[in-house]
Each structure stands twice: as structure tokens, then as C-alpha cells.
PDB file of C-alpha atoms in Angstrom:
ATOM      1  CA  ASP V   1       0.004   0.003   0.000  1.00  0.00           C
ATOM      2  CA  GLU V   2       1.205   3.465  -0.717  1.00  0.00           C
ATOM      3  CA  GLY V   3      -1.880   5.572  -0.318  1.00  0.00           C
ATOM      4  CA  THR V   4      -4.924   6.371   1.756  1.00  0.00           C
ATOM      5  CA  MET V   5      -7.300   3.924   3.390  1.00  0.00           C
ATOM      6  CA  GLU V   6      -9.737   2.280   0.994  1.00  0.00           C
ATOM      7  CA  ASP V   7     -11.461  -0.247   3.243  1.00  0.00           C
ATOM      8  CA  THR V   8     -11.208  -2.581   6.246  1.00  0.00           C
ATOM      9  CA  TYR V   9     -10.958  -6.345   6.500  1.00  0.00           C
ATOM     10  CA  VAL V  10     -13.812  -7.517   8.732  1.00  0.00           C
ATOM     11  CA  PRO V  11     -13.375 -11.127   9.917  1.00  0.00           C
ATOM     12  CA  GLU V  12     -16.160 -13.646  10.100  1.00  0.00           C
ATOM     13  CA  ALA V  13     -17.718 -14.084  13.563  1.00  0.00           C
ATOM     14  CA  PHE V  14     -15.919 -17.450  13.953  1.00  0.00           C
ATOM     15  CA  TYR V  15     -12.593 -15.573  14.413  1.00  0.00           C
ATOM     16  CA  ASP V  16     -13.833 -13.073  16.997  1.00  0.00           C
ATOM     17  CA  GLU V  17     -12.325 -14.943  19.966  1.00  0.00           C
ATOM     18  CA  TYR V  18      -8.860 -15.298  18.370  1.00  0.00           C
ATOM     19  CA  LYS V  19      -6.031 -12.747  18.349  1.00  0.00           C
ATOM     20  CA  VAL V  20      -5.283 -11.423  14.865  1.00  0.00           C
ATOM     21  CA  ALA V  21      -2.209 -10.052  13.132  1.00  0.00           C
ATOM     22  CA  CYS V  22      -2.531  -8.245   9.782  1.00  0.00           C
ATOM     23  CA  GLY V  23       0.421  -7.442   7.582  1.00  0.00           C
ATOM     24  CA  ASN V  24       2.489  -7.811   4.459  1.00  0.00           C
ATOM     25  CA  TYR V  25       5.552  -9.643   3.235  1.00  0.00           C
ATOM     26  CA  PHE V  26       8.604  -7.454   2.572  1.00  0.00           C
ATOM     27  CA  GLU V  27      11.719  -8.465   0.623  1.00  0.00           C
ATOM     28  CA  ASN V  28      15.072  -6.940   1.529  1.00  0.00           C
ATOM     29  CA  LYS V  29      17.713  -7.005  -1.196  1.00  0.00           C
ATOM     30  CA  ASN V  30      20.408  -4.829   0.408  1.00  0.00           C
ATOM     31  CA  THR V  31      22.933  -5.166   3.190  1.00  0.00           C
ATOM     32  CA  LEU V  32      23.341  -2.895   6.207  1.00  0.00           C
ATOM     33  CA  ARG V  33      19.638  -1.974   6.336  1.00  0.00           C
ATOM     34  CA  TYR V  34      17.731  -1.730   9.610  1.00  0.00           C
ATOM     35  CA  CYS V  35      14.016  -1.496  10.315  1.00  0.00           C
ATOM     36  CA  HIS V  36      13.471   1.136  12.973  1.00  0.00           C
ATOM     37  CA  THR V  37       9.703   1.465  12.930  1.00  0.00           C
ATOM     38  CA  VAL V  38       6.500  -0.299  11.814  1.00  0.00           C
ATOM     39  CA  GLN V  39       3.898   2.234  10.712  1.00  0.00           C
ATOM     40  CA  VAL V  40       0.267   1.140  10.849  1.00  0.00           C
ATOM     41  CA  GLY V  41      -3.091   2.522   9.724  1.00  0.00           C
ATOM     42  CA  ILE V  42      -5.778   1.640  12.263  1.00  0.00           C
ATOM     43  CA  ALA V  43      -9.332   1.584  10.899  1.00  0.00           C
ATOM     44  CA  GLU V  44     -12.517   3.008  12.352  1.00  0.00           C
ATOM     45  CA  GLY V  45     -14.405   0.521  14.507  1.00  0.00           C
ATOM     46  CA  THR V  46     -11.301  -0.298  16.547  1.00  0.00           C
ATOM     47  CA  SER V  47     -11.911   0.265  20.246  1.00  0.00           C
ATOM     48  CA  VAL V  48     -10.127   3.165  21.878  1.00  0.00           C
ATOM     49  CA  GLY V  49      -7.817   1.609  24.462  1.00  0.00           C
ATOM     50  CA  LYS V  50      -7.044  -1.453  22.310  1.00  0.00           C
ATOM     51  CA  GLU V  51      -3.464  -2.637  22.855  1.00  0.00           C
ATOM     52  CA  ILE V  52      -1.427  -3.482  19.746  1.00  0.00           C
ATOM     53  CA  ARG V  53       2.194  -4.016  18.763  1.00  0.00           C
ATOM     54  CA  GLY V  54       4.275  -4.390  15.616  1.00  0.00           C
ATOM     55  CA  VAL V  55       5.772  -7.822  14.931  1.00  0.00           C
ATOM     56  CA  VAL V  56       8.197  -9.387  12.449  1.00  0.00           C
ATOM     57  CA  TYR V  57       8.273 -13.067  11.483  1.00  0.00           C
ATOM     58  CA  ASN V  58      10.490 -15.084   9.174  1.00  0.00           C
ATOM     59  CA  GLU V  59       9.177 -15.952   5.685  1.00  0.00           C
ATOM     60  CA  SER V  60       7.585 -19.257   6.758  1.00  0.00           C
ATOM     61  CA  LEU V  61       5.816 -17.595   9.721  1.00  0.00           C
ATOM     62  CA  ASP V  62       7.148 -20.183  12.184  1.00  0.00           C
ATOM     63  CA  THR V  63       9.518 -17.863  14.091  1.00  0.00           C
ATOM     64  CA  LEU V  64       8.681 -14.564  15.761  1.00  0.00           C
ATOM     65  CA  ILE V  65      11.889 -12.550  15.222  1.00  0.00           C
ATOM     66  CA  GLY V  66      11.006  -9.317  17.009  1.00  0.00           C
ATOM     67  CA  TYR V  67       8.304  -7.021  18.261  1.00  0.00           C
ATOM     68  CA  THR V  68       7.706  -3.444  19.352  1.00  0.00           C
ATOM     69  CA  GLU V  69       6.521  -2.147  22.715  1.00  0.00           C
ATOM     70  CA  PRO V  70       2.726  -2.289  23.208  1.00  0.00           C
ATOM     71  CA  TYR V  71       0.736   0.753  22.093  1.00  0.00           C
ATOM     72  CA  MET V  72      -2.740   1.813  23.234  1.00  0.00           C
ATOM     73  CA  VAL V  73      -4.981   3.054  20.382  1.00  0.00           C
ATOM     74  CA  ASN V  74      -6.592   6.472  20.858  1.00  0.00           C
ATOM     75  CA  TYR V  75      -9.383   8.147  18.924  1.00  0.00           C
ATOM     76  CA  GLY V  76      -6.998  10.323  16.876  1.00  0.00           C
ATOM     77  CA  ASP V  77      -5.383   7.160  15.414  1.00  0.00           C
ATOM     78  CA  LEU V  78      -8.532   5.905  13.632  1.00  0.00           C
ATOM     79  CA  ASN V  79      -8.868   6.173   9.845  1.00  0.00           C
ATOM     80  CA  GLU V  80     -11.925   6.405   7.656  1.00  0.00           C
ATOM     81  CA  PRO V  81     -11.750   5.750   3.898  1.00  0.00           C
ATOM     82  CA  GLY V  82      -9.620   8.442   2.257  1.00  0.00           C
ATOM     83  CA  GLU V  83      -7.500   9.096   5.356  1.00  0.00           C
ATOM     84  CA  GLU V  84      -3.869   8.203   6.022  1.00  0.00           C
ATOM     85  CA  ARG V  85      -3.118   8.538   9.745  1.00  0.00           C
ATOM     86  CA  LEU V  86      -0.310   6.259  10.843  1.00  0.00           C
ATOM     87  CA  VAL V  87       0.672   4.954  14.252  1.00  0.00           C
ATOM     88  CA  TYR V  88       4.483   4.670  14.642  1.00  0.00           C
ATOM     89  CA  LEU V  89       5.558   1.540  16.551  1.00  0.00           C
ATOM     90  CA  ASP V  90       9.300   1.669  17.281  1.00  0.00           C
ATOM     91  CA  PHE V  91      11.567  -1.327  17.800  1.00  0.00           C
ATOM     92  CA  GLU V  92      13.615  -0.826  20.984  1.00  0.00           C
ATOM     93  CA  THR V  93      16.686  -1.727  18.940  1.00  0.00           C
ATOM     94  CA  PRO V  94      16.538  -1.356  15.143  1.00  0.00           C
ATOM     95  CA  PHE V  95      16.004  -4.740  13.506  1.00  0.00           C
ATOM     96  CA  GLU V  96      18.757  -5.754  11.049  1.00  0.00           C
ATOM     97  CA  LEU V  97      17.402  -6.959   7.715  1.00  0.00           C
ATOM     98  CA  GLN V  98      19.442  -9.685   6.099  1.00  0.00           C
ATOM     99  CA  ALA V  99      20.225  -9.308   2.369  1.00  0.00           C
ATOM    100  CA  ASP V 100      18.016 -11.303  -0.015  1.00  0.00           C
ATOM    101  CA  SER V 101      15.574 -12.222   2.750  1.00  0.00           C
ATOM    102  CA  ILE V 102      11.806 -12.083   3.050  1.00  0.00           C
ATOM    103  CA  TYR V 103      10.001 -11.056   6.243  1.00  0.00           C
ATOM    104  CA  PHE V 104       6.402 -10.801   7.354  1.00  0.00           C
ATOM    105  CA  PHE V 105       5.780  -7.495   9.172  1.00  0.00           C
ATOM    106  CA  ALA V 106       2.407  -7.050  10.841  1.00  0.00           C
ATOM    107  CA  VAL V 107       0.441  -5.314  13.555  1.00  0.00           C
ATOM    108  CA  GLU V 108      -1.201  -7.621  16.093  1.00  0.00           C
ATOM    109  CA  GLU V 109      -3.650  -7.229  18.913  1.00  0.00           C
ATOM    110  CA  LEU V 110      -2.535  -8.305  22.365  1.00  0.00           C
ATOM    111  CA  ASP V 111      -5.949  -9.721  23.275  1.00  0.00           C
ATOM    112  CA  SER V 112      -9.133 -10.511  21.388  1.00  0.00           C
ATOM    113  CA  ILE V 113     -11.560  -8.779  23.737  1.00  0.00           C
ATOM    114  CA  LEU V 114     -11.994  -5.350  22.083  1.00  0.00           C
ATOM    115  CA  PRO V 115     -12.644  -4.863  18.334  1.00  0.00           C
ATOM    116  CA  PHE V 116      -9.556  -4.273  16.159  1.00  0.00           C
ATOM    117  CA  PHE V 117      -9.416  -3.418  12.456  1.00  0.00           C
ATOM    118  CA  VAL V 118      -6.481  -2.533  10.195  1.00  0.00           C
ATOM    119  CA  ALA V 119      -6.870  -0.150   7.260  1.00  0.00           C
ATOM    120  CA  ARG V 120      -6.229  -1.445   3.729  1.00  0.00           C
ATOM    121  CA  GLY V 121      -5.354   0.351   0.524  1.00  0.00           C
ATOM    122  CA  GLY V 122      -4.040  -0.803  -2.837  1.00  0.00           C
ATOM    123  CA  LYS V 123      -4.008  -4.219  -4.467  1.00  0.00           C
ATOM    124  CA  SER V 124      -1.974  -6.988  -2.859  1.00  0.00           C
ATOM    125  CA  PHE V 125       0.237  -8.871  -5.306  1.00  0.00           C
ATOM    126  CA  GLY V 126       1.218 -12.517  -5.190  1.00  0.00           C
ATOM    127  CA  GLU V 127      -0.452 -13.324  -1.877  1.00  0.00           C
ATOM    128  CA  SER V 128       1.790 -10.823  -0.093  1.00  0.00           C
ATOM    129  CA  SER V 129      -0.818  -9.605   2.442  1.00  0.00           C
ATOM    130  CA  LEU V 130      -2.117 -11.909   5.170  1.00  0.00           C
ATOM    131  CA  ILE V 131      -4.497 -12.076   8.095  1.00  0.00           C
ATOM    132  CA  ARG V 132      -2.835 -14.364  10.674  1.00  0.00           C
ATOM    133  CA  TYR V 133      -4.390 -16.179  13.643  1.00  0.00           C
ATOM    134  CA  ASP V 134      -1.360 -17.690  15.423  1.00  0.00           C
ATOM    135  CA  ASN V 135      -3.218 -19.506  18.179  1.00  0.00           C
ATOM    136  CA  ILE V 136      -5.121 -21.646  15.645  1.00  0.00           C
ATOM    137  CA  ASN V 137      -2.324 -21.641  13.012  1.00  0.00           C
ATOM    138  CA  ALA V 138      -4.570 -20.084  10.356  1.00  0.00           C
ATOM    139  CA  SER V 139      -3.726 -17.607   7.598  1.00  0.00           C
ATOM    140  CA  ILE V 140      -6.078 -15.866   5.186  1.00  0.00           C
ATOM    141  CA  VAL V 141      -4.834 -14.100   2.052  1.00  0.00           C
ATOM    142  CA  SER V 142      -6.018 -10.522   1.606  1.00  0.00           C
ATOM    143  CA  GLY V 143      -6.698  -9.161  -1.867  1.00  0.00           C
ATOM    144  CA  LYS V 144      -5.779  -5.670  -0.658  1.00  0.00           C
ATOM    145  CA  SER V 145      -2.582  -4.513   1.084  1.00  0.00           C
ATOM    146  CA  PHE V 146      -2.731  -3.633   4.743  1.00  0.00           C
ATOM    147  CA  MET V 147      -1.511  -0.172   5.731  1.00  0.00           C
ATOM    148  CA  VAL V 148       1.620  -1.632   7.345  1.00  0.00           C
ATOM    149  CA  ARG V 149       4.777   0.237   6.361  1.00  0.00           C
ATOM    150  CA  LEU V 150       8.388   0.208   7.472  1.00  0.00           C
ATOM    151  CA  THR V 151      11.008   2.827   8.237  1.00  0.00           C
ATOM    152  CA  VAL V 152      14.197   1.273   6.853  1.00  0.00           C
ATOM    153  CA  LEU V 153      17.474   3.172   7.286  1.00  0.00           C
ATOM    154  CA  THR V 154      21.077   2.570   8.152  1.00  0.00           C
ATOM    155  CA  LEU V 155      21.929   1.711  11.756  1.00  0.00           C
ATOM    156  CA  ASN V 156      23.286   5.159  12.593  1.00  0.00           C
ATOM    157  CA  GLN V 157      20.297   7.098  11.303  1.00  0.00           C
ATOM    158  CA  GLN V 158      17.719   8.086  13.930  1.00  0.00           C
ATOM    159  CA  PRO V 159      14.154   8.611  12.646  1.00  0.00           C
ATOM    160  CA  GLY V 160      11.692  10.883  14.442  1.00  0.00           C
ATOM    161  CA  CYS V 161       9.828  14.176  14.399  1.00  0.00           C
ATOM    162  CA  LEU V 162      12.097  17.111  13.482  1.00  0.00           C
ATOM    163  CA  ASP V 163       9.532  19.894  13.991  1.00  0.00           C
ATOM    164  CA  ALA V 164      10.183  21.686  17.321  1.00  0.00           C
ATOM    165  CA  GLN V 165       6.499  22.844  17.319  1.00  0.00           C
ATOM    166  CA  ALA V 166       5.217  19.236  17.516  1.00  0.00           C
ATOM    167  CA  ILE V 167       4.393  17.591  20.851  1.00  0.00           C
ATOM    168  CA  ASN V 168       6.619  14.611  19.974  1.00  0.00           C
ATOM    169  CA  PHE V 169       9.677  16.550  18.770  1.00  0.00           C
ATOM    170  CA  GLU V 170      12.832  14.435  19.061  1.00  0.00           C
ATOM    171  CA  SER V 171      16.032  16.442  19.326  1.00  0.00           C
ATOM    172  CA  SER V 172      18.164  13.329  18.690  1.00  0.00           C
ATOM    173  CA  ALA V 173      16.395  12.528  15.399  1.00  0.00           C
ATOM    174  CA  ASP V 174      18.231  13.200  12.121  1.00  0.00           C
ATOM    175  CA  VAL V 175      15.687  11.789   9.639  1.00  0.00           C
ATOM    176  CA  ASP V 176      12.088  13.070   9.531  1.00  0.00           C
ATOM    177  CA  ASP V 177       9.833  10.007   9.572  1.00  0.00           C
ATOM    178  CA  GLY V 178       6.531  11.859   9.256  1.00  0.00           C
ATOM    179  CA  SER V 179       5.432  11.068  12.813  1.00  0.00           C
ATOM    180  CA  CYS V 180       4.947  14.648  14.072  1.00  0.00           C
ATOM    181  CA  ASP V 181       1.813  15.169  16.247  1.00  0.00           C
ATOM    182  CA  TYR V 182       0.308  18.531  17.128  1.00  0.00           C
ATOM    183  CA  LEU V 183      -2.102  19.573  19.856  1.00  0.00           C
ATOM    184  CA  GLY V 184      -5.646  20.441  18.817  1.00  0.00           C
ATOM    185  CA  CYS V 185      -7.628  19.824  15.680  1.00  0.00           C
ATOM    186  CA  THR V 186      -5.687  20.130  12.389  1.00  0.00           C
ATOM    187  CA  ASN V 187      -8.663  19.328  10.112  1.00  0.00           C
ATOM    188  CA  GLU V 188      -9.955  22.570   8.575  1.00  0.00           C
TER     189      GLU V 188
END
């Protein structure tokens, strides 16, 4: 996906009691590349207060390689069709991507109690977008890409908000990652 939210995957009622992870496969071709952040579009209908985290699995989905700190969804994170608000989930230590390797990056819910929906936009190619239910070992292919994006840089680069007027300004950042947040309503 490279655009705004088009729609939401809504699971069948059978899956309501199982934790879900939604994401995309990513192929890394270069050396000395590190994933610093998983960016996620959360869709309307998700409960405020829902706890989520970013995760990375190997290509065969049998090994959880890493995960971000938990994040609690707030109302300002939710997207409707045509919107492109992203939640930035940082890895405590940037994750080194091996050359010529494929990874599955996703956002997952930490429990299945409150509703959780991930925004989608753009066509998924070659079964590269999946809905994953780990506790029942089930995967469903999505025809559309989930709004799950990566910040991939060198190890020494530090992504963050570079605008001193933003509430999440990071003085140590040297690469603007688009994560700046501002107090108040910014929708004219």
C-alpha cells in the first residue's frame, strides 16, 4: 500500500475470539539496512484503548523474530476511507534486515476482547498480504494490502519528528519520519 485507506478487512464471527495479526511480506535485497519502525493505519471501529504491537516473522511464519513495545490506540489514530493517519511503533533496537531475505511485518492485537481493524489500501500482489491467527495456526490471504509500512534506514540514522512545534519533537532525530503530532484539531 502506498496511499490512503480504501477499506477494512472484517473477519467472520468465527474468528472473534482469536487474536489477529494483519500485515504484508517485505523483501530486503540490500545489506546494512535496519528496520526502525513499523507504521500502521488503524481503521474506524477499533476500540479506543485497544493494545497493539508491531511484529516481524520469518518468511515461513514459524519464528517470531522481534516485536515493538505495546501501544494503546486512541481516537486520533482511527482512519476512515480516504484518510492516512499512521501509528508509529518503534523497535527498541533497530532490527537488522538480512540481504536477499523475506520477512512478514504485521500489527497484532494483544488480546481478542476489544474490536480491532487494520486499514487497507491498494491491491496486494502474489499473496503478499495476510491475516494471521497464530493460536489456531490459520492464515487468510487478503486481496488488498494492509496499511503496514516500514522505516528502513542505516543503523546510525535516527528517525523521528524534526519539527520543534510538535508535541513529539525528538532532538536526537536526524531523519524526519513523518510522525509529528500537534495539539488540537488540524482538520480545517
